[in-house]
GROMACS .gro file of N, CA, C and O in nm:
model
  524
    1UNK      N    1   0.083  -0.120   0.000
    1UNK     CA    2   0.000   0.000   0.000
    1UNK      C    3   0.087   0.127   0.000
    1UNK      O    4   0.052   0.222  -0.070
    2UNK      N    5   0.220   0.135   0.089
    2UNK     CA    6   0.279   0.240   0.078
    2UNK      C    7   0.337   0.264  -0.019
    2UNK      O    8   0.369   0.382  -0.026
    3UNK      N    9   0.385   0.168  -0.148
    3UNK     CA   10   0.421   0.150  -0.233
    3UNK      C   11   0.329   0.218  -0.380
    3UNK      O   12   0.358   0.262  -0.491
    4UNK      N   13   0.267   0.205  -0.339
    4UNK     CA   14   0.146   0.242  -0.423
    4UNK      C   15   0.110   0.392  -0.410
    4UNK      O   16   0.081   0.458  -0.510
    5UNK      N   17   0.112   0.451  -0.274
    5UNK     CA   18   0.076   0.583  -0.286
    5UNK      C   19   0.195   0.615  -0.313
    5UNK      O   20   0.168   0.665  -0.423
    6UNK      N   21   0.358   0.634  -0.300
    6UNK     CA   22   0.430   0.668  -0.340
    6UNK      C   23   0.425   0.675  -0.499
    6UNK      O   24   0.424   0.784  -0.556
    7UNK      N   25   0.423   0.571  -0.560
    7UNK     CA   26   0.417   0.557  -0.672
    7UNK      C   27   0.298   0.720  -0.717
    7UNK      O   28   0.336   0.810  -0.792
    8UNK      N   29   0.170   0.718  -0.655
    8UNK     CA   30   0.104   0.780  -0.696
    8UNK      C   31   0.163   0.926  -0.680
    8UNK      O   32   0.163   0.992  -0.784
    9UNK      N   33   0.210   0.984  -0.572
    9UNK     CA   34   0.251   1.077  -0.584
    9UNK      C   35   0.376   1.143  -0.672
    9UNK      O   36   0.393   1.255  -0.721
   10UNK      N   37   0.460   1.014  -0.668
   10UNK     CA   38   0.561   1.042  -0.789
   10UNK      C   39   0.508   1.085  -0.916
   10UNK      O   40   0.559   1.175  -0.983
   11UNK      N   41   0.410   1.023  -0.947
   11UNK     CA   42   0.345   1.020  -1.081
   11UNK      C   43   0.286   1.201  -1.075
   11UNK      O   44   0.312   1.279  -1.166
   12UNK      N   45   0.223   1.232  -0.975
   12UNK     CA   46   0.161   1.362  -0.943
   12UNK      C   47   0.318   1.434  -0.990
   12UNK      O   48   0.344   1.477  -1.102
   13UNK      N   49   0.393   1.434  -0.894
   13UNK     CA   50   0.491   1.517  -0.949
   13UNK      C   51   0.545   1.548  -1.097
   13UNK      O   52   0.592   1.654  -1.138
   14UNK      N   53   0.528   1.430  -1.166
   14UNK     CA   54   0.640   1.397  -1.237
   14UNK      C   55   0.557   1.454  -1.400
   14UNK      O   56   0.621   1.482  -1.502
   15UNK      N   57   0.399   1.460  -1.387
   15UNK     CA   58   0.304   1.509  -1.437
   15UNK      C   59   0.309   1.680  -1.408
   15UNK      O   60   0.310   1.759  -1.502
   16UNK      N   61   0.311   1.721  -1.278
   16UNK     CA   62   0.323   1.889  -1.304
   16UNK      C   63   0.403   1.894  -1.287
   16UNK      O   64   0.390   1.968  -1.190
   17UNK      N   65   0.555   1.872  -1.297
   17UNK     CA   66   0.676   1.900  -1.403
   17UNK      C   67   0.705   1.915  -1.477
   17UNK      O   68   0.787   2.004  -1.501
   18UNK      N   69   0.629   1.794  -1.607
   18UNK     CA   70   0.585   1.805  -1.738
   18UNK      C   71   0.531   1.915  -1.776
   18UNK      O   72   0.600   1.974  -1.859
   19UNK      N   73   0.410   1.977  -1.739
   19UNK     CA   74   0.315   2.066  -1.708
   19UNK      C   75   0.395   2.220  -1.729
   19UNK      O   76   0.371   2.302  -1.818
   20UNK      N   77   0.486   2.229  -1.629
   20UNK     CA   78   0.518   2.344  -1.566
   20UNK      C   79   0.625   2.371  -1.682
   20UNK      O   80   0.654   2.487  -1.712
   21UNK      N   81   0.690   2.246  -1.754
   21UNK     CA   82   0.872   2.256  -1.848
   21UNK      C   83   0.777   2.346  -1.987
   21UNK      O   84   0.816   2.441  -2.055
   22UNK      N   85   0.642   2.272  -1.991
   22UNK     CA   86   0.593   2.317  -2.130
   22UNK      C   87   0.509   2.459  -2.101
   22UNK      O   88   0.460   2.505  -2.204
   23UNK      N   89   0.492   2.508  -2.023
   23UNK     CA   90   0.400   2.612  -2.019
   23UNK      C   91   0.452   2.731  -2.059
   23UNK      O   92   0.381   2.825  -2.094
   24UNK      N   93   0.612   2.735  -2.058
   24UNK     CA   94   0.666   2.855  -2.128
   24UNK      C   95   0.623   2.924  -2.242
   24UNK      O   96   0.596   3.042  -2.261
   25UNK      N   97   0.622   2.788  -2.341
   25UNK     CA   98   0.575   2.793  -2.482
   25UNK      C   99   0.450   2.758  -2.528
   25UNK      O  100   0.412   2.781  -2.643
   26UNK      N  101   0.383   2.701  -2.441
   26UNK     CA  102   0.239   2.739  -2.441
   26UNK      C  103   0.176   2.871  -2.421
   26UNK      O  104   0.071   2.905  -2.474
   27UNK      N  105   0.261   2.959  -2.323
   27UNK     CA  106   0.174   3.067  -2.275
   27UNK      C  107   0.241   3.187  -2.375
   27UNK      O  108   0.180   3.289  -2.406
   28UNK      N  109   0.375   3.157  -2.417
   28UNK     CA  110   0.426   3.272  -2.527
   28UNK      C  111   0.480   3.205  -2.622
   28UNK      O  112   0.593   3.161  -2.640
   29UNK      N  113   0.322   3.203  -2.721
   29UNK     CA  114   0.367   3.179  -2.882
   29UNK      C  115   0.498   3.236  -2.943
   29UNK      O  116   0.564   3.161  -3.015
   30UNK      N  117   0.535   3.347  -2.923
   30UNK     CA  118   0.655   3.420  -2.986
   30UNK      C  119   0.784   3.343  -2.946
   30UNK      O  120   0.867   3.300  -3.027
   31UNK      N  121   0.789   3.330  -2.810
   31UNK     CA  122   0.917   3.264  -2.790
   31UNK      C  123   0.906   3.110  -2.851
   31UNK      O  124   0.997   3.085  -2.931
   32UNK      N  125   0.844   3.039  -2.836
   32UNK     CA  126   0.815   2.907  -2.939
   32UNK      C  127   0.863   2.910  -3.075
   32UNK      O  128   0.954   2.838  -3.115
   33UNK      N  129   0.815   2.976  -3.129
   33UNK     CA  130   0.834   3.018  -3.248
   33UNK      C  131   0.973   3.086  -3.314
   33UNK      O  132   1.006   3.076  -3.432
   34UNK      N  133   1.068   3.182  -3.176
   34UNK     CA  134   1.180   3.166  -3.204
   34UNK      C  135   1.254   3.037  -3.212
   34UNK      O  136   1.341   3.014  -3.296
   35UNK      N  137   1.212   2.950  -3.113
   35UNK     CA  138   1.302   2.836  -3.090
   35UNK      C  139   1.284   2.749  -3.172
   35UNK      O  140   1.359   2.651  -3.175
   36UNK      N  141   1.167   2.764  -3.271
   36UNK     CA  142   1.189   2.688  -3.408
   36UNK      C  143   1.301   2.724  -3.531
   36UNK      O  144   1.346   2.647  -3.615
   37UNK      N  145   1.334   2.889  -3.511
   37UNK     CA  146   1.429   2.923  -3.584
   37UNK      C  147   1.537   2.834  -3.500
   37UNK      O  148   1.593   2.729  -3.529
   38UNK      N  149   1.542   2.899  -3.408
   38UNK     CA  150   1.720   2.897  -3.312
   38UNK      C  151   1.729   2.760  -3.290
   38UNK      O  152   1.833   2.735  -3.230
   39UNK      N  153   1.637   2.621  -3.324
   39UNK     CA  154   1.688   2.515  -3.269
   39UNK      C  155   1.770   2.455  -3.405
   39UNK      O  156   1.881   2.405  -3.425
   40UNK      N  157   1.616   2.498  -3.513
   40UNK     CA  158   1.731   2.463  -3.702
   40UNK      C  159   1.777   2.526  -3.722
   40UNK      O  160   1.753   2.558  -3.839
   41UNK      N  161   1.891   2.623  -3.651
   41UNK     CA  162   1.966   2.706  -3.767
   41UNK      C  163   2.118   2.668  -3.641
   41UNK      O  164   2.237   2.657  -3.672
   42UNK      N  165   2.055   2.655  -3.501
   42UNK     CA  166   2.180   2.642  -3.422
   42UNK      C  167   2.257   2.525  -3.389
   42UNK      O  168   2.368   2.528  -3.336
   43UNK      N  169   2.198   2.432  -3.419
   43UNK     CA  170   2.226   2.262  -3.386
   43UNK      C  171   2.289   2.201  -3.513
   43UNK      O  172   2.372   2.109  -3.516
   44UNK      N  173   2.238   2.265  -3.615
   44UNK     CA  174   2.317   2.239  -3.754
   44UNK      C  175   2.442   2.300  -3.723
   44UNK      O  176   2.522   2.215  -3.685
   45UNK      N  177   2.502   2.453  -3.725
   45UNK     CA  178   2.607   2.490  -3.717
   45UNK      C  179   2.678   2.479  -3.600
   45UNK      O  180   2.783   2.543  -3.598
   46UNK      N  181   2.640   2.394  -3.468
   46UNK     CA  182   2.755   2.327  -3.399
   46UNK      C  183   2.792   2.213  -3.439
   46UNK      O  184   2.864   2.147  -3.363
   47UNK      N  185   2.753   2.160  -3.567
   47UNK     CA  186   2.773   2.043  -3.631
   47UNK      C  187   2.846   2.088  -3.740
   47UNK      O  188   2.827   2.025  -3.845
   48UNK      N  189   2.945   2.206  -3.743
   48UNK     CA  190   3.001   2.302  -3.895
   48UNK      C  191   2.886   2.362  -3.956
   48UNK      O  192   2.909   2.476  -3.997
   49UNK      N  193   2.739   2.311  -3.980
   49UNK     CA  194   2.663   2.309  -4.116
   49UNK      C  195   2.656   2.486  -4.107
   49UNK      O  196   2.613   2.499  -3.993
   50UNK      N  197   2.670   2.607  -4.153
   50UNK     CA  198   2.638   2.733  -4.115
   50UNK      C  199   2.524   2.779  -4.200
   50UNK      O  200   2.465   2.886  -4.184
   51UNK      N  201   2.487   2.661  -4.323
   51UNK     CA  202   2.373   2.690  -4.428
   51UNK      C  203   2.302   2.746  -4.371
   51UNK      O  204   2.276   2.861  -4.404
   52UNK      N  205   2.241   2.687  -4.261
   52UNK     CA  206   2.118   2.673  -4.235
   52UNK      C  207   2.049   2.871  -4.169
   52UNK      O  208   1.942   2.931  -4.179
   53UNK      N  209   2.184   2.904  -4.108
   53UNK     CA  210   2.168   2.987  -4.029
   53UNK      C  211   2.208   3.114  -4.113
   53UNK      O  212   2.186   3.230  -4.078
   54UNK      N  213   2.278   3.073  -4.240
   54UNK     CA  214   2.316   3.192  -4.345
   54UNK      C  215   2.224   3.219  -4.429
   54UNK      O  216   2.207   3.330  -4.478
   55UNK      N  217   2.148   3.105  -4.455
   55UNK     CA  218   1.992   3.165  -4.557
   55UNK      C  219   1.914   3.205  -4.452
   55UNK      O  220   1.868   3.308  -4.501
   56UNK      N  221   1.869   3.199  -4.350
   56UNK     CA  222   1.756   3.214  -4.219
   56UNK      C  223   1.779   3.317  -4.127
   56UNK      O  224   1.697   3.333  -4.036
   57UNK      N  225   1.919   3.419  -4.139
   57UNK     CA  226   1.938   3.467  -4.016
   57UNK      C  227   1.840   3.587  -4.051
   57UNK      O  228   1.832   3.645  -3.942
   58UNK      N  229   1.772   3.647  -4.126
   58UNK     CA  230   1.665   3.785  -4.145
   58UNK      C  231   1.522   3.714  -4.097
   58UNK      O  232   1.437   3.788  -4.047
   59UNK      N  233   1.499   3.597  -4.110
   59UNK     CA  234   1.406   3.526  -4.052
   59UNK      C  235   1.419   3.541  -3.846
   59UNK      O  236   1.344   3.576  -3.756
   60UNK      N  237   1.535   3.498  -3.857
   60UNK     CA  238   1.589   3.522  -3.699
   60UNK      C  239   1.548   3.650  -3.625
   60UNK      O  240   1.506   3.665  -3.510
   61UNK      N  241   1.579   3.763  -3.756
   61UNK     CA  242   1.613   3.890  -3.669
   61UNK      C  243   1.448   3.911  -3.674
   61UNK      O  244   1.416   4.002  -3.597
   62UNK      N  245   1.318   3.845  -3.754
   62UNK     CA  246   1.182   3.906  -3.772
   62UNK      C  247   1.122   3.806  -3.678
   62UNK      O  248   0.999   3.798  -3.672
   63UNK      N  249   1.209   3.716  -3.594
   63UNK     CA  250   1.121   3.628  -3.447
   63UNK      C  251   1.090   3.682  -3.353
   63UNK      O  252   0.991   3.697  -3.282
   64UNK      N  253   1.272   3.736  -3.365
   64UNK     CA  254   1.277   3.807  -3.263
   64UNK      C  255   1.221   3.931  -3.214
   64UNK      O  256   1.194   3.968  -3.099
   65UNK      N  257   1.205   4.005  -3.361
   65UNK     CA  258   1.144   4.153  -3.349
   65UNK      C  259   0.965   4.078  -3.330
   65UNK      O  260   0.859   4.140  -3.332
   66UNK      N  261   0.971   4.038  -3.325
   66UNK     CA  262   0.816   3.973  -3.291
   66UNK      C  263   0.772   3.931  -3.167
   66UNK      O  264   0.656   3.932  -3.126
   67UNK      N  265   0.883   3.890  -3.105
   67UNK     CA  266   0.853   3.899  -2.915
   67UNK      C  267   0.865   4.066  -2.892
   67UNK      O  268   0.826   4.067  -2.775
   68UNK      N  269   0.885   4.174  -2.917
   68UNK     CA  270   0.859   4.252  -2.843
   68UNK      C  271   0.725   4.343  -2.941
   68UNK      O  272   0.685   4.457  -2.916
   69UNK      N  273   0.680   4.257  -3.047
   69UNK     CA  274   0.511   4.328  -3.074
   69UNK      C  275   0.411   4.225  -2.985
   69UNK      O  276   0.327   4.230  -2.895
   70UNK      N  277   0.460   4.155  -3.046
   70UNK     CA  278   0.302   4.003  -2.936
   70UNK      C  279   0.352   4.096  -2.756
   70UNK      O  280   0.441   4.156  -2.697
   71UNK      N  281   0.242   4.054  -2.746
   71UNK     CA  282   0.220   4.038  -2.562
   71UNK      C  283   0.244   3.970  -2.517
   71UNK      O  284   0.192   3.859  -2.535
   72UNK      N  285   0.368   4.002  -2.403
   72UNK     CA  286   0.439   3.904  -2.327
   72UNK      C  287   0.331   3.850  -2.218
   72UNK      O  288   0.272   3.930  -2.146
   73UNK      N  289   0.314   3.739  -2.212
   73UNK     CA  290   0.220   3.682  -2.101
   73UNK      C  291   0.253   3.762  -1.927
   73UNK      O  292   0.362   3.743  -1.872
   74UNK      N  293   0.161   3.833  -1.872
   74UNK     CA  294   0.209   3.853  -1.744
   74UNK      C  295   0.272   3.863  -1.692
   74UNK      O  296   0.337   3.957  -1.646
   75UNK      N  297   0.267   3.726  -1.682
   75UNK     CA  298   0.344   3.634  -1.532
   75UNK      C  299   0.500   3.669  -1.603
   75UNK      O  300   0.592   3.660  -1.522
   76UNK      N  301   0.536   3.704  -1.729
   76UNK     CA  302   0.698   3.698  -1.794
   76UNK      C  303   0.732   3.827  -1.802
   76UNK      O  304   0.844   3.852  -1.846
   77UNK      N  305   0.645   3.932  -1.763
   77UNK     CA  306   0.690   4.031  -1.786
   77UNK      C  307   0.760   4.136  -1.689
   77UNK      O  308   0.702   4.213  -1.612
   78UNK      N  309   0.890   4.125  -1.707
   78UNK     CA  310   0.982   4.127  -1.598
   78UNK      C  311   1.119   4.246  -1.621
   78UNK      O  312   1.166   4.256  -1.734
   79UNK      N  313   1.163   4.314  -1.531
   79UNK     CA  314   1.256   4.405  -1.641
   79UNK      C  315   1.403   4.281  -1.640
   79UNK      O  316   1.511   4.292  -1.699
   80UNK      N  317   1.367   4.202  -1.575
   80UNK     CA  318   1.493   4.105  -1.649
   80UNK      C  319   1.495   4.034  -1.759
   80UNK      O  320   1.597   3.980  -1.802
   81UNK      N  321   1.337   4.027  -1.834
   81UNK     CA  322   1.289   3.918  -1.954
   81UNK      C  323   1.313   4.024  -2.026
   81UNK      O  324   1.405   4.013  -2.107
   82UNK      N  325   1.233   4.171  -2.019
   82UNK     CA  326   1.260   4.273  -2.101
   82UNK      C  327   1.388   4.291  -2.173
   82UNK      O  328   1.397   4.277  -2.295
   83UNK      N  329   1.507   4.328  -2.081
   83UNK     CA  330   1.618   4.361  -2.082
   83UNK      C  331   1.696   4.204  -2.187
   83UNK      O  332   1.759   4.230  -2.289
   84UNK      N  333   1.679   4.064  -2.144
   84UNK     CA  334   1.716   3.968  -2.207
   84UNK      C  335   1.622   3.963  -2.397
   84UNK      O  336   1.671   3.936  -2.507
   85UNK      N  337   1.513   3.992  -2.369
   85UNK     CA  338   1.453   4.021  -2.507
   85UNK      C  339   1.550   4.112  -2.592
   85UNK      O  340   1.599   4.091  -2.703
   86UNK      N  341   1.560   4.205  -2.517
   86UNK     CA  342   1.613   4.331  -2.603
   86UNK      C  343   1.757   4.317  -2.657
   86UNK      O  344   1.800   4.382  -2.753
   87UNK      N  345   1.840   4.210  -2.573
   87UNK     CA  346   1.962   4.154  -2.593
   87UNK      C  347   1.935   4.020  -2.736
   87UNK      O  348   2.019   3.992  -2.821
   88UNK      N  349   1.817   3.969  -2.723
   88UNK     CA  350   1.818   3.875  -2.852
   88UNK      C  351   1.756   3.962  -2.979
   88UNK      O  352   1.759   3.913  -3.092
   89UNK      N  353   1.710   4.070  -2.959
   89UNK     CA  354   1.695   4.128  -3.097
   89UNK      C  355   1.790   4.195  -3.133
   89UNK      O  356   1.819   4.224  -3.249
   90UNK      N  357   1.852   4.227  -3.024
   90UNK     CA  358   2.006   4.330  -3.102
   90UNK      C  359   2.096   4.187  -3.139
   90UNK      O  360   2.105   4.172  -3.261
   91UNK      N  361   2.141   4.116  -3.086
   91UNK     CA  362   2.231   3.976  -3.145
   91UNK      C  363   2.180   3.934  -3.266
   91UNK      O  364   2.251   3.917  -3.365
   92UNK      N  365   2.067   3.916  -3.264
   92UNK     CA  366   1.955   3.872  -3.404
   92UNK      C  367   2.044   3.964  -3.556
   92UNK      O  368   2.100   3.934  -3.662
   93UNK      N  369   2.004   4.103  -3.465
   93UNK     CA  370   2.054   4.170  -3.594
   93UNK      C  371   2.116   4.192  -3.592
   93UNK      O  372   2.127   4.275  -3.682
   94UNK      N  373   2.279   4.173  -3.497
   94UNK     CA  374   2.400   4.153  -3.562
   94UNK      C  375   2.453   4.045  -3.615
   94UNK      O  376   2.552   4.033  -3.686
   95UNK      N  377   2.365   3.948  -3.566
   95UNK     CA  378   2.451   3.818  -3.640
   95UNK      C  379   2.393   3.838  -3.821
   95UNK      O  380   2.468   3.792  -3.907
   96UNK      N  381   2.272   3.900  -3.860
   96UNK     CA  382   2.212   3.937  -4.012
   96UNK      C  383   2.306   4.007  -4.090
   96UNK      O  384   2.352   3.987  -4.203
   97UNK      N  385   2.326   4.101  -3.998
   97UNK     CA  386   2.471   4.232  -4.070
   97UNK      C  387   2.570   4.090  -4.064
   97UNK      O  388   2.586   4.026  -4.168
   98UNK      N  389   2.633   4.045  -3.938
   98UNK     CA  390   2.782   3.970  -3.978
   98UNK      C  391   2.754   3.894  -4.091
   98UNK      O  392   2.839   3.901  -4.179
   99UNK      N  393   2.630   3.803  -4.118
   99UNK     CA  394   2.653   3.715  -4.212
   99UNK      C  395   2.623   3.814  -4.400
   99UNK      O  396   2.659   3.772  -4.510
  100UNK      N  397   2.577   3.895  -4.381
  100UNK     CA  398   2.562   3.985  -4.502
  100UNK      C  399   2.703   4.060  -4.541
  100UNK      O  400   2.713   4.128  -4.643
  101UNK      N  401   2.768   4.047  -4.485
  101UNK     CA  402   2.869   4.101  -4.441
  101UNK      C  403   3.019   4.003  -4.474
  101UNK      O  404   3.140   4.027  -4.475
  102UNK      N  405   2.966   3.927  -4.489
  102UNK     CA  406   3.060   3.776  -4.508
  102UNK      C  407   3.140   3.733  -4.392
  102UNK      O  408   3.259   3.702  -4.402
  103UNK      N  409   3.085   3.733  -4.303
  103UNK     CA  410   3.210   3.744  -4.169
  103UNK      C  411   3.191   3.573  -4.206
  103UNK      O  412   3.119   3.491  -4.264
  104UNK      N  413   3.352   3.598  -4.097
  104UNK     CA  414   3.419   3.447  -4.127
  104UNK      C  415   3.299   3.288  -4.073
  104UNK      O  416   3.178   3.304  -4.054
  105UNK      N  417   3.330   3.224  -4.065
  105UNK     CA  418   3.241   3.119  -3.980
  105UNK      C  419   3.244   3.099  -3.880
  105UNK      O  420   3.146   3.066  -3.813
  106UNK      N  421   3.399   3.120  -3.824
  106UNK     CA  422   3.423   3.111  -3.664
  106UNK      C  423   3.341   3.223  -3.639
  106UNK      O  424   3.249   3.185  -3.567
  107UNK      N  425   3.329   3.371  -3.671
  107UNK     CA  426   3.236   3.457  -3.627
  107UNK      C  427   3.117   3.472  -3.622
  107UNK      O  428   3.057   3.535  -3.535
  108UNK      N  429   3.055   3.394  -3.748
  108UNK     CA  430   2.921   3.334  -3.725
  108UNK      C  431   2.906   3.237  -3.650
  108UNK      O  432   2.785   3.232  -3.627
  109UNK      N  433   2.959   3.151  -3.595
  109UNK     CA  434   2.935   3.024  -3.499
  109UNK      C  435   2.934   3.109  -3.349
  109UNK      O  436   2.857   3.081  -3.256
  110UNK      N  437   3.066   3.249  -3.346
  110UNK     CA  438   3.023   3.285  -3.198
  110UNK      C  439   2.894   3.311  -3.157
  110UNK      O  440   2.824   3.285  -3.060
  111UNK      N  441   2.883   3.386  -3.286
  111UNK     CA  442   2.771   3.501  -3.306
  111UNK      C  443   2.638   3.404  -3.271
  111UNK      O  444   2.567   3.450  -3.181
  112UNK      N  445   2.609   3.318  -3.312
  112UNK     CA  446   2.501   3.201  -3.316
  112UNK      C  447   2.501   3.155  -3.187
  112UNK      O  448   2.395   3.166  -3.126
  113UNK      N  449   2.622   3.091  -3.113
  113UNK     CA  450   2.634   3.064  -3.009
  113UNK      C  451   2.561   3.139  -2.888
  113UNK      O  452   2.460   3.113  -2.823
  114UNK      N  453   2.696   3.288  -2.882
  114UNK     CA  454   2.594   3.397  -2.830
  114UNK      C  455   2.436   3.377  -2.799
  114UNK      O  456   2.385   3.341  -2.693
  115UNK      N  457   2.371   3.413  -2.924
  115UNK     CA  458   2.226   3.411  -2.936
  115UNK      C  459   2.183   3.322  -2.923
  115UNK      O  460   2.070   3.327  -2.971
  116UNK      N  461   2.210   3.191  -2.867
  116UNK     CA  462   2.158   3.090  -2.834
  116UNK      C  463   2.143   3.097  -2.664
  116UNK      O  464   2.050   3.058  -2.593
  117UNK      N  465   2.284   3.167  -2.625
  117UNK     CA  466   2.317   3.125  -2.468
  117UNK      C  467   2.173   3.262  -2.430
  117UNK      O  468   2.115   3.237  -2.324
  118UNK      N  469   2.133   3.362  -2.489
  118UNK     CA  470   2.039   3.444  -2.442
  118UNK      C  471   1.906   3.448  -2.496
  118UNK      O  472   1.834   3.548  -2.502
  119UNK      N  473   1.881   3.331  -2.534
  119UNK     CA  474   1.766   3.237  -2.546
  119UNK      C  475   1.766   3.189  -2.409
  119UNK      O  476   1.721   3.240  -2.306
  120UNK      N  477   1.816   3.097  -2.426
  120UNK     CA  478   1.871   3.011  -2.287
  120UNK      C  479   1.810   3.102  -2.174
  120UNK      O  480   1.737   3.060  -2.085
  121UNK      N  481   1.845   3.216  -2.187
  121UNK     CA  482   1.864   3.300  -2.087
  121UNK      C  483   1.703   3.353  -2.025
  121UNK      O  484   1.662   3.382  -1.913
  122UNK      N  485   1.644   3.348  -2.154
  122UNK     CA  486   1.514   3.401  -2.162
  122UNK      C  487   1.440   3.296  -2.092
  122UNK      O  488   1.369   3.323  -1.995
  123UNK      N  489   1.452   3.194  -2.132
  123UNK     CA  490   1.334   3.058  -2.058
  123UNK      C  491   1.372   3.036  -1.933
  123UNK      O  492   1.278   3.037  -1.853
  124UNK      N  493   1.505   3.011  -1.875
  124UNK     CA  494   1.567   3.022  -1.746
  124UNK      C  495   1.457   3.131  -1.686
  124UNK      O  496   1.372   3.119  -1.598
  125UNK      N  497   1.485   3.211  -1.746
  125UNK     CA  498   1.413   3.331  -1.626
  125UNK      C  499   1.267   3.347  -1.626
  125UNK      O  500   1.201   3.413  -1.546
  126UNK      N  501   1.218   3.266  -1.745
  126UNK     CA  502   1.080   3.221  -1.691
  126UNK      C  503   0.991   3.149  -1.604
  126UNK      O  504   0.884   3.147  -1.543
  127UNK      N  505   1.159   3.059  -1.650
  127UNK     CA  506   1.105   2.916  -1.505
  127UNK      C  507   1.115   2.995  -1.406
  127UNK      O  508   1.023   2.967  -1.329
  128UNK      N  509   1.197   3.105  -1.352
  128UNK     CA  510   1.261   3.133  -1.211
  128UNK      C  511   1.125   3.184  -1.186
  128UNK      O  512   1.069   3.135  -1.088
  129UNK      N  513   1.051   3.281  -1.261
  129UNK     CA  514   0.946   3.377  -1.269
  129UNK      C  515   0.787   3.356  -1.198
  129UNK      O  516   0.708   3.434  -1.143
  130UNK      N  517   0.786   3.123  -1.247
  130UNK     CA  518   0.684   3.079  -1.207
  130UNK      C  519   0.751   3.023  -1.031
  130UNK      O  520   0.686   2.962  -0.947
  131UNK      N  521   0.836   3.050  -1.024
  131UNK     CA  522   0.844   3.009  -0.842
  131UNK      C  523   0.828   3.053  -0.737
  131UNK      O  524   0.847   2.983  -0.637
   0.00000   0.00000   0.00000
């Protein structure tokens, strides 16, 4: 029997965990929708590929300029999400200029990198936001 409610409560947990990892991108379409750019354009070029992110990066910089027209859900609106937003649209559009620009690949891979780690940065501080 004790076995069993444990079990049950694990399961409780382990269900609004699930719950809580996805609600980021449930509750802000925009950021979702970046991370469809930033997951195919950034996972290819830590693999060398830089295609992906050299035809797509004006796509990048119009995701991003798109989290600060949509409405940030509430609960995210924070002057630390603000301030991290405002850091992925300016990276957005420098990594557009570097690659128009012909910068080398190592500079596009920082540059990509970069804008990945303040992504990163953005959902981190959402989770922190719901605690």
């Amino acid at each position: 029997m004790k076995s069993l409610k444990f079990l049950a409560v694990l399961c409780f947990f382990l269900v609004v965990s699930n719950l809580s990892a996805q609600t980021t991108f449930e509750k802000w379409p925009a950021i979702k929708t970046f991370h469809g750019v930033m997951s195919q354009t950034f996972h290819p070029a830590e693999e060398g590929d830089l295609n992906p992110i050299k035809t797509r990066s004006e796509e990048m910089v119009q995701k991003a300029e798109a989290l600060s027209t949509e409405a940030i859900p509430a609960e995210f609106k924070t002057p630390a999400i603000a301030a991290s937003v405002k850091k992925l649209q300016a990276g957005s559009k420098s990594l557009d200029k570097l690659i128009k620009a012909k910068g080398t690949d190592k500079e596009v891979l920082a540059a990509i990198t970069s804008l990945h780690d303040v992504f990163h940065e953005i959902v981190g501080l959402c989770s922190e936001e719901k605690h």
